[in-house]
Short mmCIF file of C-alpha atoms in Angstrom, two decimals:
data_model
loop_
_atom_site.label_atom_id
_atom_site.label_comp_id
_atom_site.label_asym_id
_atom_site.label_seq_id
_atom_site.Cartn_x
_atom_site.Cartn_y
_atom_site.Cartn_z
CA MET A 147 19.78 -22.59 -8.67
CA ALA A 148 22.67 -24.77 -9.80
CA GLY A 149 22.28 -27.67 -7.37
CA SER A 150 22.71 -31.34 -8.07
CA PRO A 151 21.09 -32.96 -11.13
CA LEU A 152 19.23 -35.20 -8.69
CA ASP A 153 17.49 -32.34 -6.90
CA GLN A 154 14.66 -32.46 -9.40
CA PHE A 155 13.54 -35.83 -8.01
CA LYS A 156 13.31 -34.67 -4.37
CA LEU A 157 10.00 -35.12 -2.64
CA SER A 158 8.65 -32.42 -0.37
CA ASN A 159 5.50 -32.33 1.72
CA LYS A 160 3.03 -29.75 0.51
CA LEU A 161 0.32 -30.63 3.00
CA GLU A 162 0.92 -32.51 6.24
CA LEU A 163 -1.72 -35.19 6.62
CA SER A 164 -2.05 -38.19 8.86
CA VAL A 165 -4.61 -40.93 8.35
CA ALA A 166 -5.00 -43.47 11.17
CA GLY A 167 -1.41 -42.96 12.28
CA PHE A 168 0.03 -43.33 8.77
CA ASP A 169 1.85 -40.47 7.10
CA ALA A 170 -0.44 -39.59 4.20
CA SER A 171 0.98 -36.16 3.45
CA ILE A 172 0.35 -34.70 0.03
CA THR A 173 3.81 -34.50 -1.56
CA ASN A 174 4.75 -32.65 -4.72
CA SER A 175 4.62 -36.05 -6.45
CA ALA A 176 1.05 -36.66 -5.27
CA LEU A 177 0.07 -33.14 -6.34
CA TRP A 178 1.43 -33.74 -9.84
CA MET A 179 -0.40 -37.07 -10.04
CA ILE A 180 -3.66 -35.33 -9.11
CA GLY A 181 -2.86 -32.69 -11.72
CA VAL A 182 -2.17 -35.33 -14.39
CA VAL A 183 -5.48 -37.10 -13.69
CA ALA A 184 -7.32 -33.76 -13.74
CA VAL A 185 -5.69 -32.62 -16.99
CA THR A 186 -6.35 -35.99 -18.66
CA SER A 187 -10.01 -36.25 -17.66
CA VAL A 188 -10.89 -32.59 -18.18
CA GLY A 189 -8.94 -32.50 -21.45
CA LEU A 190 -10.64 -35.59 -22.88
CA MET A 191 -14.09 -34.46 -21.72
CA TRP A 192 -13.50 -31.02 -23.19
CA ALA A 193 -12.36 -32.60 -26.46
CA MET A 194 -15.56 -34.64 -26.62
CA ARG A 195 -17.86 -31.86 -25.33
CA ARG A 196 -19.76 -31.84 -28.62
CA ALA A 197 -19.50 -35.21 -30.33
CA ASP A 198 -19.85 -34.31 -34.00
CA MET A 199 -20.23 -36.75 -36.88
CA VAL A 200 -17.35 -34.91 -38.52
CA PRO A 201 -14.86 -34.44 -35.69
CA GLY A 202 -13.06 -31.17 -35.10
CA ARG A 203 -9.40 -30.92 -34.17
CA SER A 204 -9.69 -31.72 -30.45
CA GLN A 205 -12.26 -34.45 -31.06
CA SER A 206 -10.12 -36.22 -33.66
CA MET A 207 -7.18 -36.11 -31.25
CA ALA A 208 -9.25 -37.81 -28.55
CA GLU A 209 -10.58 -40.33 -31.09
CA LEU A 210 -7.08 -41.07 -32.38
CA LEU A 211 -5.90 -41.85 -28.85
CA TYR A 212 -8.96 -44.03 -28.28
CA GLU A 213 -8.52 -45.94 -31.53
CA PHE A 214 -4.79 -46.33 -30.96
CA VAL A 215 -5.34 -48.07 -27.62
CA ALA A 216 -8.42 -49.95 -28.87
CA ASN A 217 -6.40 -51.41 -31.76
CA MET A 218 -3.54 -52.30 -29.43
CA VAL A 219 -5.92 -54.21 -27.15
CA LYS A 220 -7.65 -55.90 -30.10
CA ASP A 221 -4.40 -56.93 -31.81
CA ASN A 222 -2.77 -58.29 -28.66
CA ILE A 223 -5.60 -59.79 -26.62
CA GLY A 224 -8.39 -60.21 -29.16
CA ALA A 225 -12.10 -60.17 -28.37
CA GLY A 226 -11.49 -61.32 -24.78
CA GLY A 227 -9.60 -58.10 -24.14
CA ARG A 228 -12.62 -55.79 -24.34
CA PRO A 229 -13.21 -55.69 -20.55
CA PHE A 230 -9.61 -54.51 -20.03
CA PHE A 231 -9.80 -51.61 -22.49
CA PRO A 232 -10.80 -48.95 -19.89
CA PHE A 233 -7.94 -50.02 -17.63
CA ILE A 234 -5.32 -49.99 -20.38
CA PHE A 235 -6.58 -46.69 -21.79
CA SER A 236 -6.40 -45.03 -18.34
CA LEU A 237 -2.96 -46.52 -17.77
CA PHE A 238 -1.65 -45.33 -21.15
CA MET A 239 -3.09 -41.83 -20.77
CA PHE A 240 -1.81 -41.42 -17.20
CA ILE A 241 1.74 -42.48 -18.08
CA LEU A 242 1.78 -40.47 -21.31
CA ILE A 243 0.57 -37.25 -19.67
CA ALA A 244 2.78 -37.79 -16.60
CA ASN A 245 5.84 -38.26 -18.84
CA LEU A 246 4.99 -35.17 -20.87
CA ALA A 247 4.25 -33.13 -17.72
CA GLY A 248 7.80 -33.91 -16.65
CA MET A 249 9.03 -32.11 -19.77
CA VAL A 250 7.38 -28.84 -18.70
CA PRO A 251 9.98 -26.50 -17.12
CA TYR A 252 9.83 -26.67 -13.31
CA GLY A 253 7.71 -29.78 -13.75
CA PHE A 254 8.02 -32.91 -11.67
CA THR A 255 8.27 -36.31 -13.35
CA VAL A 256 6.00 -38.64 -11.42
CA THR A 257 7.17 -41.67 -13.42
CA SER A 258 10.82 -41.05 -12.45
CA HIS A 259 10.10 -42.66 -9.08
CA LEU A 260 10.46 -46.42 -8.77
CA ALA A 261 7.73 -46.43 -6.10
CA VAL A 262 5.19 -45.19 -8.67
CA THR A 263 6.21 -47.40 -11.61
CA MET A 264 6.58 -50.53 -9.45
CA THR A 265 3.13 -49.93 -7.94
CA PHE A 266 1.70 -50.04 -11.46
CA ALA A 267 3.81 -53.05 -12.41
CA ILE A 268 2.94 -55.07 -9.30
CA PHE A 269 -0.74 -54.23 -9.69
CA ILE A 270 -0.61 -55.50 -13.30
CA PHE A 271 1.27 -58.62 -12.17
CA LEU A 272 -1.39 -59.40 -9.55
CA LEU A 273 -4.16 -58.63 -12.06
CA VAL A 274 -2.66 -61.11 -14.55
CA ILE A 275 -2.50 -63.81 -11.85
CA ALA A 276 -6.07 -63.06 -10.67
CA VAL A 277 -7.47 -63.10 -14.22
CA GLY A 278 -5.51 -66.24 -15.07
CA PHE A 279 -6.85 -68.19 -12.10
CA ALA A 280 -10.37 -66.82 -12.52
CA ARG A 281 -10.54 -67.88 -16.18
CA HIS A 282 -8.56 -71.11 -16.13
CA GLY A 283 -8.32 -72.23 -12.51
CA LEU A 284 -5.36 -74.45 -11.75
CA HIS A 285 -4.87 -74.99 -15.48
CA PHE A 286 -3.20 -71.53 -15.42
CA PHE A 287 -0.05 -73.24 -14.13
CA SER A 288 0.43 -74.76 -17.60
CA LEU A 289 1.74 -71.29 -18.51
CA PHE A 290 5.01 -72.48 -17.00
CA LEU A 291 5.26 -75.46 -19.34
CA PRO A 292 5.50 -74.64 -23.04
CA PRO A 293 3.87 -77.32 -25.20
CA GLY A 294 6.22 -79.89 -26.71
CA THR A 295 8.77 -79.84 -23.92
CA PRO A 296 10.75 -83.11 -23.72
CA VAL A 297 10.04 -84.91 -20.42
CA PHE A 298 13.66 -84.88 -19.24
CA LEU A 299 13.82 -81.06 -19.67
CA MET A 300 10.58 -80.36 -17.78
CA PRO A 301 12.05 -79.64 -14.32
CA LEU A 302 14.58 -77.21 -15.83
CA ILE A 303 12.07 -75.43 -18.08
CA VAL A 304 9.53 -75.00 -15.27
CA VAL A 305 12.10 -73.30 -13.04
CA ILE A 306 13.24 -71.05 -15.89
CA GLU A 307 9.67 -70.12 -16.80
CA VAL A 308 8.80 -69.31 -13.18
CA ILE A 309 11.82 -67.00 -12.88
CA SER A 310 10.90 -65.48 -16.23
CA PHE A 311 7.34 -64.90 -15.00
CA PHE A 312 8.50 -63.20 -11.79
CA SER A 313 10.94 -60.98 -13.68
CA ARG A 314 8.08 -59.43 -15.68
CA PRO A 315 6.85 -56.85 -13.16
CA VAL A 316 10.44 -55.86 -12.36
CA THR A 317 11.38 -55.21 -16.00
CA LEU A 318 8.09 -53.41 -16.56
CA GLY A 319 8.58 -51.04 -13.62
CA VAL A 320 12.33 -50.56 -13.94
CA ARG A 321 12.21 -49.81 -17.69
CA LEU A 322 9.87 -46.83 -17.31
CA PHE A 323 11.67 -45.54 -14.21
CA ALA A 324 15.16 -45.90 -15.73
CA ASN A 325 14.22 -44.22 -19.01
CA MET A 326 12.60 -41.22 -17.37
CA THR A 327 15.26 -40.77 -14.68
CA ALA A 328 18.22 -41.16 -17.05
CA GLY A 329 16.78 -38.70 -19.56
CA HIS A 330 16.03 -36.05 -16.98
CA ILE A 331 19.45 -36.35 -15.36
CA LEU A 332 21.05 -36.01 -18.80
CA MET A 333 19.08 -32.84 -19.50
CA LYS A 334 20.02 -31.34 -16.14
CA VAL A 335 23.71 -32.21 -16.58
CA PHE A 336 23.87 -30.58 -20.02
CA ALA A 337 22.03 -27.54 -18.69
CA GLY A 338 24.60 -27.33 -15.88
CA PHE A 339 27.40 -27.44 -18.49
CA ILE A 340 25.95 -24.41 -20.27
CA ILE A 341 26.06 -22.30 -17.09
CA SER A 342 29.42 -23.45 -15.79
CA MET A 343 31.12 -23.15 -19.22
CA ALA A 344 29.70 -19.67 -19.74
CA ALA A 345 30.86 -18.68 -16.26
CA ALA A 346 34.36 -20.09 -16.86
CA GLY A 347 35.08 -17.21 -19.23
CA SER A 348 37.72 -16.86 -21.98
CA PHE A 349 37.82 -19.56 -24.65
CA VAL A 350 35.63 -22.04 -22.75
CA ALA A 351 32.76 -19.55 -22.53
CA PHE A 352 32.91 -19.22 -26.30
CA LEU A 353 32.09 -22.95 -26.59
CA SER A 354 29.15 -22.94 -24.18
CA TRP A 355 26.73 -23.14 -27.10
CA LEU A 356 27.80 -26.77 -27.64
CA PRO A 357 25.98 -28.21 -24.59
CA PHE A 358 23.05 -25.95 -25.45
CA VAL A 359 22.71 -27.57 -28.88
CA ALA A 360 23.09 -30.98 -27.26
CA ASN A 361 20.35 -30.14 -24.77
CA VAL A 362 17.95 -29.13 -27.54
CA ALA A 363 18.57 -32.52 -29.18
CA VAL A 364 18.15 -34.34 -25.86
CA THR A 365 14.87 -32.51 -25.25
CA ALA A 366 13.56 -33.74 -28.61
CA LEU A 367 14.74 -37.28 -27.82
CA GLU A 368 13.07 -37.10 -24.39
CA LEU A 369 9.73 -36.15 -25.94
CA LEU A 370 10.05 -39.26 -28.12
CA VAL A 371 11.03 -41.39 -25.11
CA ALA A 372 8.06 -40.04 -23.11
CA ALA A 373 5.62 -41.23 -25.77
CA VAL A 374 7.41 -44.49 -26.59
CA GLN A 375 7.68 -45.57 -22.95
CA ALA A 376 3.95 -44.97 -22.37
CA TYR A 377 3.28 -47.07 -25.46
CA VAL A 378 5.67 -49.86 -24.40
CA PHE A 379 4.17 -49.99 -20.91
CA ALA A 380 0.63 -50.30 -22.26
CA LEU A 381 1.72 -52.80 -24.94
CA LEU A 382 3.46 -55.10 -22.47
CA THR A 383 0.43 -54.92 -20.17
CA CYS A 384 -1.61 -56.18 -23.14
CA VAL A 385 0.90 -58.95 -23.87
CA TYR A 386 0.89 -60.13 -20.25
CA LEU A 387 -2.91 -59.97 -19.99
CA ASN A 388 -3.10 -61.98 -23.21
CA ASP A 389 -1.29 -64.87 -21.46
CA ALA A 390 -3.92 -64.84 -18.74
CA VAL A 391 -6.98 -64.40 -20.99
CA ASN A 392 -6.03 -66.71 -23.87
CA LEU A 393 -4.04 -69.50 -22.28
CA GLU A 394 -2.80 -71.19 -25.40
CA HIS A 395 -2.15 -74.69 -24.19
CA MET B 166 -3.27 -27.37 -57.15
CA THR B 167 -3.37 -26.99 -60.95
CA ASP B 168 -2.27 -23.37 -60.58
CA GLN B 169 0.76 -24.59 -58.66
CA ARG B 170 1.59 -27.08 -61.43
CA ASP B 171 1.25 -24.41 -64.10
CA ASP B 172 3.47 -22.12 -62.06
CA ASP B 173 6.10 -24.83 -61.78
CA ALA B 174 5.97 -25.52 -65.50
CA GLU B 175 6.26 -21.82 -66.29
CA THR B 176 9.18 -21.37 -63.92
CA ALA B 177 10.86 -24.37 -65.49
CA LYS B 178 10.46 -22.81 -68.90
CA ALA B 179 11.68 -19.42 -67.69
CA ALA B 180 14.65 -20.75 -65.74
CA PRO B 181 15.72 -24.25 -66.86
CA GLU B 182 18.37 -24.51 -64.18
CA PHE B 183 15.69 -23.99 -61.51
CA ALA B 184 13.88 -27.22 -62.42
CA ASP B 185 17.22 -28.94 -62.18
CA ARG B 186 17.89 -27.53 -58.70
CA LEU B 187 14.34 -28.36 -57.62
CA SER B 188 14.62 -32.02 -58.64
CA ARG B 189 17.97 -32.32 -56.89
CA ALA B 190 16.52 -30.78 -53.70
CA GLN B 191 13.56 -33.16 -53.88
CA ALA B 192 15.88 -36.15 -54.29
CA ARG B 193 17.87 -35.03 -51.24
CA GLN B 194 14.65 -34.61 -49.22
CA ARG B 195 13.46 -38.07 -50.25
CA ALA B 196 16.78 -39.63 -49.25
CA LYS B 197 16.49 -37.92 -45.85
CA GLU B 198 12.94 -39.18 -45.34
CA ALA B 199 13.93 -42.73 -46.30
CA LYS B 200 16.04 -43.05 -43.15
CA PRO B 201 14.02 -41.72 -40.22
CA ARG B 202 15.97 -39.77 -37.61
CA SER B 203 14.46 -41.86 -34.85
CA ALA B 204 16.14 -45.05 -36.15
CA ASP B 205 19.14 -44.62 -33.84
CA GLY B 206 16.92 -43.85 -30.85
CA LYS B 207 14.86 -46.93 -31.63
CA ALA B 208 17.93 -49.18 -31.81
CA MET B 209 19.12 -47.79 -28.48
CA GLY B 210 15.69 -48.48 -26.99
CA ILE B 211 15.78 -52.09 -28.20
CA GLY B 212 19.30 -52.51 -26.78
CA MET B 213 18.24 -51.06 -23.41
CA ARG B 214 15.20 -53.30 -23.32
CA LEU B 215 17.08 -56.52 -24.10
CA SER B 216 19.90 -55.81 -21.64
CA LEU B 217 17.35 -54.99 -18.93
CA GLU B 218 15.61 -58.34 -19.51
CA LEU B 219 18.88 -60.21 -18.96
CA VAL B 220 19.95 -58.25 -15.88
CA VAL B 221 16.57 -58.41 -14.15
CA ALA B 222 16.01 -62.14 -14.73
CA THR B 223 19.50 -62.99 -13.47
CA THR B 224 18.90 -60.88 -10.37
CA ILE B 225 15.53 -62.52 -9.75
CA GLY B 226 17.14 -65.97 -10.10
CA ALA B 227 19.84 -65.01 -7.59
CA LEU B 228 17.25 -63.55 -5.18
CA PHE B 229 15.14 -66.72 -5.40
CA GLY B 230 18.19 -68.83 -4.63
CA TYR B 231 19.18 -66.57 -1.75
CA ALA B 232 15.64 -66.56 -0.33
CA PHE B 233 15.34 -70.37 -0.45
CA ASP B 234 18.80 -70.68 1.11
CA TRP B 235 17.70 -68.37 3.90
CA VAL B 236 14.50 -70.36 4.52
CA LEU B 237 15.98 -73.86 4.18
CA GLY B 238 19.43 -73.07 5.56
CA THR B 239 21.15 -74.81 2.66
CA GLY B 240 24.24 -72.65 2.60
CA PRO B 241 25.18 -70.94 -0.65
CA TRP B 242 24.10 -73.84 -2.86
CA LEU B 243 20.69 -72.64 -4.04
CA LEU B 244 22.14 -69.20 -4.72
CA ILE B 245 24.78 -70.84 -6.89
CA VAL B 246 22.10 -72.84 -8.72
CA GLY B 247 19.77 -69.82 -8.93
CA VAL B 248 22.12 -67.55 -10.88
CA PRO B 249 22.48 -69.78 -13.99
CA PHE B 250 18.75 -70.50 -13.93
CA GLY B 251 18.12 -66.77 -13.79
CA ALA B 252 20.53 -66.18 -16.66
CA ALA B 253 18.73 -68.88 -18.68
CA ALA B 254 15.38 -67.20 -17.95
CA GLY B 255 16.94 -63.88 -19.00
CA ILE B 256 18.05 -65.29 -22.34
CA ARG B 257 14.58 -66.77 -22.82
CA ASN B 258 13.04 -63.33 -22.08
CA MET B 259 15.45 -61.68 -24.52
CA LEU B 260 14.53 -64.10 -27.28
CA ARG B 261 10.86 -63.55 -26.56
CA ALA B 262 11.25 -59.77 -26.58
CA MET B 263 13.14 -60.01 -29.87
CA GLU B 264 10.29 -62.08 -31.34
CA GLU B 265 7.82 -59.39 -30.25
CA ILE B 266 9.94 -56.64 -31.80
CA ASP B 267 10.33 -58.61 -35.05
CA GLY B 268 6.61 -59.32 -35.10
CA ALA B 269 5.85 -55.62 -34.69
CA ASN B 270 8.21 -54.69 -37.54
CA THR B 271 6.85 -57.16 -40.08
CA PRO B 272 3.07 -56.83 -40.27
CA GLY B 273 1.06 -59.76 -41.55
CA ASN B 274 2.54 -62.62 -39.52
CA ASP B 275 0.14 -62.21 -36.58
CA GLU B 276 -1.68 -65.43 -37.44
CA GLU B 277 1.58 -67.33 -37.45
CA ASP B 278 2.43 -65.98 -33.98
CA GLY B 279 -1.07 -66.73 -32.71
CA THR B 280 -0.84 -70.46 -33.34
CA ALA B 281 2.79 -70.90 -32.36
#
């Protein structure tokens, strides 16, 4: 059972599948993603099975999540953000539940794979560009030129803004991936310390409760990180979409 | 609720030192609640976020320079130019991220941000 702290991120094929010559096998990652979508949709539908005027416990939880995301969209994008609410709500719920599913013992953290987080980030990046050009046409390029730039600085600022724009999807994807991966490795390393210190015997074994206490604290911190990272991802999606929807100059 | 109050008052009368201990315990609890435990985690998160902005933008700048060098065959020159541009973009991203974080911490200046 000991193994490397990186073993938890290994992919394994659960169902060999080939579509038009491409390897489309269902991996453990894909299985967990399907599970996360199922849990999210069934859970929310179950919570709203009987929409009462005075909400019960499950219904108020669903409504709190809805209002939380609705307010985030309203505050960051404004009225023009309404069409994007379903997308951002789905995104937030998927990442939140996927992060929390990773905290379940023997669970697999879908968001600890760069392939998954970058797929989201690149999709959002392309969505921002598509929305920007659809709403503002070629005027969207003025995003790269902040108003009030002195003429002699323009060539420099444009290059800097373009690099800044292209760094957005990378920071978005890497942040979620790095936070989830680092936290889970930390937990596994501390857990390994407990076993190996206890097995070492004598005085060292007596101290093996220290990494255990640390691991309890790290678990609490990881639950916080799971929620905060889902929030940050959704929030930055709103901020980036705001640039495309409400081009300010 | 009123029963609870009466109970407290009675206990205070019966055991004066209890009211004293209770108020001290409440003061300690309030002091603990004033500084949330997540403050350190939050600061670490902000630090991680800002450093990531700088690293990623610098890398993107270098990659852009390298890619244009590769296409145009201009030796290492665009790579050399790309890195400082990337670093400048990274600092710009950091400042922007800091503005967002500040804006989130002080409610009520949304309008100011909207017009800026």
